[in-house]
Coordinates of C-alpha atoms in Angstrom, one line a residue:
M1 CA 11.7 15.3 0.8
F2 CA 11.5 11.6 0.6
D3 CA 11.0 9.0 3.3
L4 CA 10.7 5.2 3.3
Q5 CA 9.8 2.9 6.2
G6 CA 9.3 -0.8 6.3
K7 CA 7.4 -2.9 8.9
I8 CA 5.8 -6.3 9.4
H9 CA 2.0 -5.7 8.9
D10 CA 1.1 -9.2 9.9
R11 CA 2.5 -12.7 9.8
Y12 CA 2.3 -12.9 6.0
T13 CA 2.5 -9.3 4.8
L14 CA 5.3 -6.8 4.5
E15 CA 4.3 -3.1 4.5
L16 CA 6.3 -0.3 3.0
K17 CA 5.3 3.3 3.6
V18 CA 6.7 5.7 1.0
G19 CA 6.4 9.4 1.7
Y20 CA 6.7 12.0 -1.0
G21 CA 7.0 15.4 0.6
Q22 CA 6.2 18.7 -1.2
N23 CA 8.1 22.0 -1.2
D24 CA 7.5 25.4 -2.7
T25 CA 9.0 24.5 -6.1
H26 CA 6.1 22.1 -6.7
A27 CA 3.6 25.0 -6.8
T28 CA 5.2 26.1 -10.1
K29 CA 5.1 22.7 -11.7
Q30 CA 2.2 21.2 -13.6
A31 CA 3.1 17.7 -12.3
Y32 CA 5.8 16.1 -10.2
Q33 CA 6.8 12.5 -10.7
M34 CA 8.3 9.7 -8.6
A35 CA 9.9 6.5 -9.7
L36 CA 10.2 3.4 -7.5
D37 CA 11.9 0.1 -8.4
M38 CA 11.9 -2.9 -6.1
W39 CA 14.1 -6.0 -6.6
L40 CA 13.2 -9.2 -4.6
F41 CA 16.0 -11.7 -4.3
L42 CA 14.4 -15.1 -3.8
P43 CA 16.3 -18.3 -2.9
D44 CA 15.8 -21.1 -5.4
A45 CA 14.5 -23.3 -2.6
L46 CA 11.3 -21.3 -2.6
Y47 CA 10.7 -22.3 -6.2
I48 CA 9.4 -18.9 -7.2
N49 CA 10.1 -18.1 -10.9
S50 CA 8.2 -16.9 -14.0
E51 CA 6.7 -20.3 -14.4
T52 CA 5.4 -20.8 -10.9
Y53 CA 4.6 -17.2 -10.1
P54 CA 2.9 -15.5 -13.1
K55 CA 2.2 -11.8 -13.3
A56 CA -1.4 -12.2 -12.4
A57 CA -0.2 -13.7 -9.0
I58 CA 2.2 -10.8 -8.5
Y59 CA -0.4 -8.2 -8.9
R60 CA -2.7 -10.2 -6.7
D61 CA -0.2 -10.2 -3.9
V62 CA 1.1 -6.6 -4.2
R63 CA -1.4 -4.0 -3.1
S64 CA -0.7 -0.2 -3.3
M65 CA -2.8 2.6 -1.8
V66 CA -2.1 6.3 -2.2
R67 CA -3.3 8.9 0.4
L68 CA -2.6 12.5 1.3
I69 CA -0.3 13.2 4.2
T70 CA -2.4 14.5 7.1
P71 CA -2.1 18.2 7.6
V72 CA 0.1 18.9 10.6
F73 CA -1.3 20.9 13.6
K74 CA -0.3 20.9 17.2
L75 CA -2.7 19.3 19.7
R76 CA -3.4 22.6 21.5
E77 CA -4.3 24.3 18.1
L78 CA -7.2 21.9 17.6
A79 CA -9.1 23.4 20.5
D80 CA -8.7 26.9 19.2
A81 CA -11.7 28.3 17.4
E82 CA -9.5 30.6 15.3
Q83 CA -7.4 27.8 13.9
L84 CA -8.4 26.2 10.6
P85 CA -9.6 22.7 11.7
L86 CA -12.1 23.8 14.2
K87 CA -13.0 27.0 12.3
R88 CA -13.9 25.1 9.1
L89 CA -15.7 22.4 11.0
A90 CA -17.9 25.0 12.8
K91 CA -18.6 26.9 9.5
W92 CA -19.9 23.8 7.7
C93 CA -21.8 22.6 10.7
R94 CA -23.7 25.8 10.8
L95 CA -24.3 25.8 7.0
V96 CA -25.7 22.3 7.0
V97 CA -28.0 23.1 9.8
E98 CA -29.3 26.2 8.0
N99 CA -29.6 24.5 4.6
Q100 CA -29.2 20.8 3.9
T101 CA -28.2 20.9 0.3
E102 CA -26.2 18.1 -1.2
R103 CA -23.0 20.2 -1.3
H104 CA -23.5 21.3 2.3
Q105 CA -23.9 17.7 3.4
Q106 CA -20.8 16.6 1.6
M107 CA -18.6 19.4 2.9
Y108 CA -20.0 18.8 6.5
E109 CA -19.0 15.1 6.3
R110 CA -15.6 15.9 4.9
Q111 CA -14.8 18.5 7.6
V112 CA -15.8 16.0 10.3
K113 CA -13.5 13.4 8.8
M114 CA -10.7 15.8 8.3
F115 CA -10.9 17.1 11.9
C116 CA -10.7 13.5 13.1
N117 CA -7.7 12.7 10.9
I118 CA -5.8 15.8 12.0
T119 CA -6.6 15.0 15.7
R120 CA -5.4 11.4 15.3
S121 CA -2.1 12.7 13.8
A122 CA -1.6 15.3 16.4
I123 CA -2.3 12.9 19.3
R124 CA 0.1 10.3 17.7
D125 CA 2.9 12.8 17.3
T126 CA 2.6 14.6 20.6
T127 CA 5.5 14.2 23.1
L128 CA 4.0 16.4 25.9
P129 CA 4.4 15.6 29.6
V130 CA 1.6 13.6 31.0
T131 CA -0.2 16.5 32.7
D132 CA -0.1 18.8 29.7
C133 CA -1.1 15.9 27.4
L134 CA -4.2 15.1 29.5
Q135 CA -5.2 18.8 29.7
Q136 CA -4.9 19.3 25.9
L137 CA -6.7 16.1 25.1
T138 CA -9.6 17.2 27.4
A139 CA -9.6 20.6 25.7
V140 CA -9.9 19.1 22.2
L141 CA -12.6 16.7 23.2
E142 CA -14.6 19.4 24.9
A143 CA -14.2 21.8 21.9
Y144 CA -15.6 19.1 19.5
R145 CA -18.4 18.2 21.8
N146 CA -19.4 21.7 22.7
L147 CA -19.7 22.5 18.9
R148 CA -22.5 20.0 18.8
T149 CA -24.7 22.3 20.9
Q150 CA -23.2 25.6 19.6
T151 CA -24.2 24.8 16.0
D152 CA -27.4 22.9 16.9
I153 CA -26.3 19.6 15.3
G154 CA -29.0 17.8 17.3
S155 CA -31.7 19.3 15.1
L156 CA -30.3 17.5 12.0
P157 CA -31.9 14.3 10.7
D158 CA -30.6 11.1 12.2
E159 CA -28.3 10.2 9.3
L160 CA -26.5 13.6 9.4
R161 CA -26.4 13.7 13.2
A162 CA -24.8 10.2 13.2
I163 CA -21.9 11.6 11.1
Y164 CA -20.9 13.9 14.0
D165 CA -21.4 11.2 16.5
L166 CA -19.1 8.9 14.6
G167 CA -16.4 11.6 14.7
D168 CA -16.9 11.9 18.5
E169 CA -16.6 8.2 18.9
Y170 CA -13.4 8.0 16.8
I171 CA -11.7 10.9 18.6
S172 CA -12.6 9.4 22.0
R173 CA -11.1 6.0 21.1
V174 CA -7.9 7.6 19.7
A175 CA -7.5 9.7 22.8
G176 CA -8.2 6.7 25.0
T177 CA -5.5 4.7 23.2
K178 CA -3.0 7.5 23.8
V179 CA -3.8 7.7 27.5
F180 CA -3.6 3.9 27.9
A181 CA -0.1 4.2 26.5
L182 CA 0.8 7.0 29.0
L183 CA -0.2 4.5 31.7
R184 CA 2.8 2.4 30.7
S185 CA 5.2 5.4 30.4
E186 CA 8.0 6.3 32.8
D187 CA 6.0 9.2 34.3
A188 CA 3.0 6.9 35.0
A189 CA 3.9 6.3 38.6
Q190 CA 3.9 10.0 39.5
Q191 CA 0.7 10.8 37.5
H192 CA -1.1 7.5 38.0
D193 CA -4.1 9.0 39.8
A194 CA -4.6 11.7 37.1
I195 CA -4.3 9.2 34.3
T196 CA -6.8 6.7 35.8
A197 CA -9.2 9.5 36.7
W198 CA -9.1 10.7 33.0
I199 CA -9.7 7.1 31.8
E200 CA -12.6 6.5 34.1
H201 CA -14.2 9.8 33.2
E202 CA -13.9 9.1 29.4
L203 CA -15.2 5.6 29.8
Q204 CA -18.2 6.9 31.6
Y205 CA -18.9 9.3 28.8
Q206 CA -18.6 6.5 26.2
R207 CA -21.1 4.4 28.1
S208 CA -23.5 7.3 28.3
R209 CA -23.3 7.7 24.5
G210 CA -23.8 4.0 23.9
Y211 CA -20.4 3.3 22.4
I212 CA -19.3 -0.3 22.3
L213 CA -16.6 -1.1 24.8
P214 CA -14.5 -4.3 25.4
R215 CA -16.0 -6.7 27.9
E216 CA -13.9 -9.2 29.7
G217 CA -14.8 -12.9 29.0
D218 CA -17.2 -12.0 26.2
N219 CA -15.4 -12.9 22.9
T220 CA -18.4 -12.4 20.7
H221 CA -18.9 -8.8 22.1
N222 CA -15.2 -8.1 21.8
R223 CA -15.1 -9.2 18.2
Q224 CA -17.9 -6.8 17.5
F225 CA -16.0 -4.0 19.2
L226 CA -12.8 -4.8 17.1
H227 CA -14.9 -4.9 13.9
R228 CA -16.5 -1.6 14.6
A229 CA -13.2 0.0 15.5
G230 CA -11.8 -1.1 12.2
Q231 CA -14.8 0.1 10.2
L232 CA -14.7 3.4 12.0
K233 CA -11.0 3.9 11.2
K234 CA -11.6 3.1 7.5
Y235 CA -14.6 5.5 7.4
V236 CA -12.7 8.4 8.9
E237 CA -9.5 7.9 6.9
S238 CA -11.4 7.5 3.6
D239 CA -11.3 11.2 3.1
L240 CA -7.5 11.1 2.6
Y241 CA -7.3 8.2 0.2
I242 CA -6.8 8.8 -3.5
L243 CA -9.1 6.6 -5.6
V244 CA -7.7 4.5 -8.4
H245 CA -9.1 3.2 -11.7
E246 CA -6.8 0.6 -13.2
R247 CA -6.6 -0.6 -16.8
N248 CA -4.2 -2.6 -19.0
N249 CA -1.5 -0.3 -20.3
T250 CA -0.2 -2.5 -23.0
F251 CA -3.5 -3.8 -24.5
Y252 CA -3.4 -1.8 -27.7
L253 CA 0.3 -2.3 -28.2
Q254 CA -0.1 -6.0 -27.6
Q255 CA -2.9 -6.3 -30.1
L256 CA -0.9 -4.4 -32.8
F257 CA 2.0 -6.7 -32.2
F258 CA -0.1 -9.8 -32.5
M259 CA -1.6 -8.5 -35.7
F260 CA 1.9 -7.9 -37.1
V261 CA 3.0 -11.4 -36.1
A262 CA -0.2 -12.9 -37.6
G263 CA 0.5 -11.1 -40.9
L264 CA 4.1 -12.2 -40.9
S265 CA 3.1 -15.8 -40.4
M266 CA 0.5 -15.5 -43.2
V267 CA 3.1 -14.0 -45.6
F268 CA 5.4 -17.0 -44.9
A269 CA 2.6 -19.5 -45.6
T270 CA 1.6 -17.6 -48.8
V271 CA 5.1 -17.4 -50.2
V272 CA 5.7 -21.1 -49.7
S273 CA 2.3 -21.9 -51.3
F274 CA 3.0 -19.8 -54.3
G275 CA 6.5 -21.1 -54.7
F276 CA 5.5 -24.8 -54.7
Q277 CA 2.5 -24.1 -56.8
Q278 CA 4.6 -22.5 -59.5
S279 CA 7.2 -25.4 -59.4
Y280 CA 4.9 -28.4 -59.1
G281 CA 1.5 -27.2 -60.3
N282 CA -1.9 -27.5 -58.8
F283 CA -3.3 -30.6 -57.1
T284 CA 0.1 -32.4 -56.6
L285 CA 1.4 -34.3 -53.6
E286 CA 4.3 -32.0 -53.3
L287 CA 2.0 -28.9 -53.1
F288 CA -0.2 -30.7 -50.5
L289 CA 2.8 -31.4 -48.3
A290 CA 4.2 -27.9 -48.7
L291 CA 0.8 -26.3 -47.7
T292 CA 0.6 -28.6 -44.7
I293 CA 4.1 -27.8 -43.4
S294 CA 3.8 -24.0 -44.2
Y295 CA 0.6 -23.8 -42.1
M296 CA 2.3 -25.7 -39.3
F297 CA 5.1 -23.1 -39.3
K298 CA 2.5 -20.3 -39.6
D299 CA 0.9 -21.3 -36.3
R300 CA 4.2 -21.7 -34.6
I301 CA 5.4 -18.3 -35.8
K302 CA 2.3 -16.7 -34.4
N303 CA 2.5 -18.5 -31.0
L304 CA 6.2 -17.8 -30.6
G305 CA 5.6 -14.2 -31.3
Q306 CA 3.0 -14.0 -28.6
Q307 CA 5.2 -15.8 -26.1
W308 CA 8.1 -13.5 -27.0
F309 CA 6.0 -10.4 -26.3
A310 CA 4.8 -11.8 -23.0
T311 CA 8.2 -12.8 -21.7
K312 CA 10.6 -10.4 -23.4
A313 CA 9.0 -7.3 -24.9
G314 CA 6.3 -7.2 -22.3
N315 CA 8.9 -6.7 -19.6
K316 CA 10.0 -3.4 -21.1
F317 CA 6.6 -1.9 -20.7
Y318 CA 4.3 -1.1 -17.8
E319 CA 1.4 -3.6 -17.7
Y320 CA -1.0 -1.4 -16.0
K321 CA -1.8 2.3 -15.9
T322 CA -3.9 3.6 -13.1
S323 CA -5.8 6.9 -13.1
L324 CA -5.7 8.7 -9.7
A325 CA -8.7 10.7 -8.6
F326 CA -9.5 12.7 -5.5
R327 CA -13.1 13.9 -4.8
G328 CA -14.1 13.1 -8.3
E329 CA -11.3 15.0 -10.0
R330 CA -8.4 13.3 -11.9
I331 CA -5.2 14.4 -10.1
G332 CA -2.5 12.1 -11.6
W333 CA -1.6 8.6 -12.8
R334 CA 0.5 5.6 -11.8
K335 CA 2.1 2.9 -14.0
T336 CA 3.2 -0.5 -12.8
G337 CA 5.2 -3.3 -14.3
S338 CA 6.8 -6.5 -13.1
S339 CA 9.1 -9.3 -14.4
F340 CA 11.7 -11.8 -13.5
V341 CA 15.3 -10.7 -14.5
T342 CA 18.7 -12.2 -14.4
H343 CA 21.6 -10.9 -12.2
K344 CA 23.4 -9.6 -15.3
D345 CA 20.4 -7.3 -15.9
L346 CA 20.7 -5.6 -12.5
P347 CA 22.1 -2.1 -12.2
D348 CA 25.6 -1.9 -10.7
E349 CA 24.4 -0.2 -7.6
V350 CA 21.8 -3.0 -6.9
R351 CA 24.4 -5.7 -7.6
Q352 CA 26.8 -4.1 -5.1
L353 CA 24.2 -3.7 -2.4
R354 CA 23.2 -7.4 -2.8
G355 CA 26.9 -8.2 -2.2
R356 CA 27.0 -11.8 -3.3
T357 CA 30.8 -12.1 -3.2
S358 CA 30.6 -15.8 -2.4
T359 CA 28.1 -18.6 -2.4
L360 CA 27.8 -18.7 1.4
N361 CA 28.9 -15.4 2.8
A362 CA 27.9 -13.5 5.8
G363 CA 25.1 -11.8 3.9
H364 CA 22.9 -14.9 4.0
S365 CA 23.2 -15.5 0.3
A366 CA 21.5 -18.5 -1.3
I367 CA 23.4 -20.8 -3.7
S368 CA 21.3 -19.3 -6.5
E369 CA 18.4 -16.8 -6.6
S370 CA 15.5 -15.7 -8.7
V371 CA 15.1 -11.9 -9.0
L372 CA 11.7 -10.3 -9.2
I373 CA 11.5 -6.7 -10.1
Y374 CA 8.4 -4.5 -9.5
R375 CA 8.5 -1.1 -11.2
Q376 CA 6.3 1.9 -10.6
R377 CA 6.0 5.5 -11.9
L378 CA 3.7 7.9 -10.1
A379 CA 2.7 11.4 -11.2
L380 CA 0.5 14.0 -9.4
Y381 CA -0.8 17.3 -10.7
H382 CA 0.0 19.6 -7.8
N383 CA -2.3 22.5 -8.9
R384 CA -5.4 20.3 -9.3
L385 CA -4.7 18.6 -5.9
A386 CA -4.2 21.9 -4.1
S387 CA -7.4 23.3 -5.5
L388 CA -9.4 20.5 -3.9
S389 CA -8.3 21.2 -0.3
H390 CA -8.3 24.3 1.9
Y391 CA -5.6 22.8 4.0
P392 CA -1.9 23.1 3.1
L393 CA -0.7 19.9 1.5
S394 CA 2.6 18.5 2.6
G395 CA 2.7 15.6 0.2
V396 CA 1.4 12.0 -0.3
N397 CA 2.0 8.7 1.3
E398 CA 1.9 5.4 -0.6
I399 CA 1.3 2.3 1.4
I400 CA 2.6 -0.8 -0.4
R401 CA 1.6 -4.2 1.1
I402 CA 3.3 -7.4 -0.3
N403 CA 1.7 -10.7 0.7
L404 CA 4.3 -13.4 1.0
R405 CA 2.1 -16.4 1.6
E406 CA 2.9 -17.8 -1.8
F407 CA 6.6 -17.8 -0.9
L408 CA 6.0 -20.1 2.1
R409 CA 4.2 -22.8 0.2
R410 CA 7.2 -25.0 -0.7
M411 CA 9.3 -24.4 2.5
D412 CA 10.5 -27.2 4.6
S413 CA 9.1 -27.9 8.0
S414 CA 9.7 -24.9 10.3
H415 CA 11.4 -27.0 13.0
A416 CA 14.4 -29.3 12.8
A417 CA 16.7 -31.0 15.3
V418 CA 20.3 -30.1 15.9
Y419 CA 22.8 -31.7 18.2
D420 CA 25.1 -30.0 20.7
Y421 CA 28.0 -32.0 22.1
K422 CA 28.7 -31.6 25.8
E423 CA 31.8 -32.5 27.8
G424 CA 31.8 -36.1 29.0
G425 CA 30.2 -37.5 25.9
H426 CA 26.7 -36.1 26.5
I427 CA 24.7 -35.0 23.4
A428 CA 21.9 -32.5 23.7
T429 CA 19.1 -32.5 21.1
L430 CA 17.9 -28.9 20.3
Q431 CA 14.9 -27.9 18.3
T432 CA 15.4 -24.9 16.1
E433 CA 13.6 -23.2 13.2
K434 CA 14.7 -23.4 9.6
V435 CA 14.8 -19.9 8.1
Y436 CA 15.0 -18.4 4.6
Y437 CA 16.4 -15.0 3.8
V438 CA 14.7 -12.8 1.2
H439 CA 16.5 -9.5 0.3
L440 CA 14.6 -6.5 -0.9
I441 CA 16.5 -3.6 -2.6
M442 CA 14.6 -0.5 -3.5
R443 CA 15.6 2.5 -5.7
A444 CA 13.6 5.7 -5.3
T445 CA 14.0 8.7 -7.6
Y446 CA 12.3 11.9 -6.6
E447 CA 13.1 15.5 -7.4
G448 CA 16.2 14.5 -9.2
N449 CA 17.6 12.6 -6.3
T450 CA 18.1 8.8 -6.2
N451 CA 18.1 6.8 -2.9
F452 CA 18.7 3.1 -2.3
Y453 CA 17.3 1.0 0.5
H454 CA 18.1 -2.5 1.5
F455 CA 16.0 -4.8 3.7
C456 CA 16.4 -8.4 4.7
L457 CA 13.4 -10.5 5.5
T458 CA 13.7 -13.6 7.7
L459 CA 11.0 -16.2 6.8
T460 CA 9.9 -19.5 8.1
R461 CA 7.0 -21.7 7.2
R462 CA 5.1 -19.8 9.9
G463 CA 5.6 -16.5 8.1
I464 CA 7.7 -13.4 8.6
I465 CA 9.7 -13.4 11.8
E466 CA 12.0 -10.5 11.3
L467 CA 12.6 -7.4 9.1
K468 CA 15.9 -5.7 9.2
Q469 CA 17.1 -2.7 7.3
L470 CA 20.7 -3.1 6.2

């Protein structure tokens, strides 16, 4: 199973969510691999090319994060003490209360985070009617809060007790966000009293626990609230993220090539030196000139070789190899590479999807374009990953964020005047935005299947204004 979704993360950032699902066949494989290639078609007016947009800038603007897909449970199952999420949470709460070893503390914190992540996913995906949704949300919150007293969490030291309280705060905020959304649903009119009563009760609980809440007219306080909410989200979801350790993948190959070029240039200079020395003897003007010219060529041969590797040979390799680790264990790798290519280097399928049949066609083509390709290969060791979690794994999600701020730097002013002729000789002056279209074509290969995706980004100097999948 493979899934790809695109959205505008903020004014300057495009976000792509790539989902690699697992099936039963992966259990018999040592590793499974995924390949992802992205072509960005950039109008020449943006002045983005290999000279103005070096590889260091590309890797600065493209950020990729890999995380596990949250285990799937229904909302009602989270309040059931016999189901895995609450059962494992209760087990490790009791163990850490009985004996506060380092392993017990780590597992206790992981189970709190995992329960919160599963709850967030279940709340997000539920489509229950309003009444049922409110009842099940209440049941989940009560089950989590009752476990505090049932397992005597209050007897733990402050730093360990705070972990459970952070989970409580996170679940309360996620549930509250869902109920606020219900207030704007079609059933809100009929269930308005029940929804507002639930909200008021939960807000009262949050105040009693000392949780930060928004405050009308107090921007400083509200900034603190938003900052805490963001930090809380990162803390809880950190249990799902796969850590990366990046290194240059072509370093040793590059050094070997440079040594070869240096040796080749030295051979050239030596042959010229020996040849002129044999013909004209030592300490002659001819030999002096020959040595000078040969060393000039020697340096140029070495520099041209280095440039060739950087612009031609380097594009055939992946610049970086990333080691993927989860809970301290290496569970896979990722390779990435990027370069600018010409249209003749594009695969036929990509060229057809771009569809530049004329210079100004309905596909918003530019007169000419630069093409940037970003390549990636990802491999995960299923057995190692499965051994690190007691929950069934359904796959991984990769979040790719591309910052496009550099693309806006040389754009014209975002507003321009156009004129509309009216009957009777009247002319109306209209203000409109000047836009640029950037096409993104992706090729994903997974489990022997290849899929293509085509997006069109509409940009102005203000940033991204539209993302459309074609």
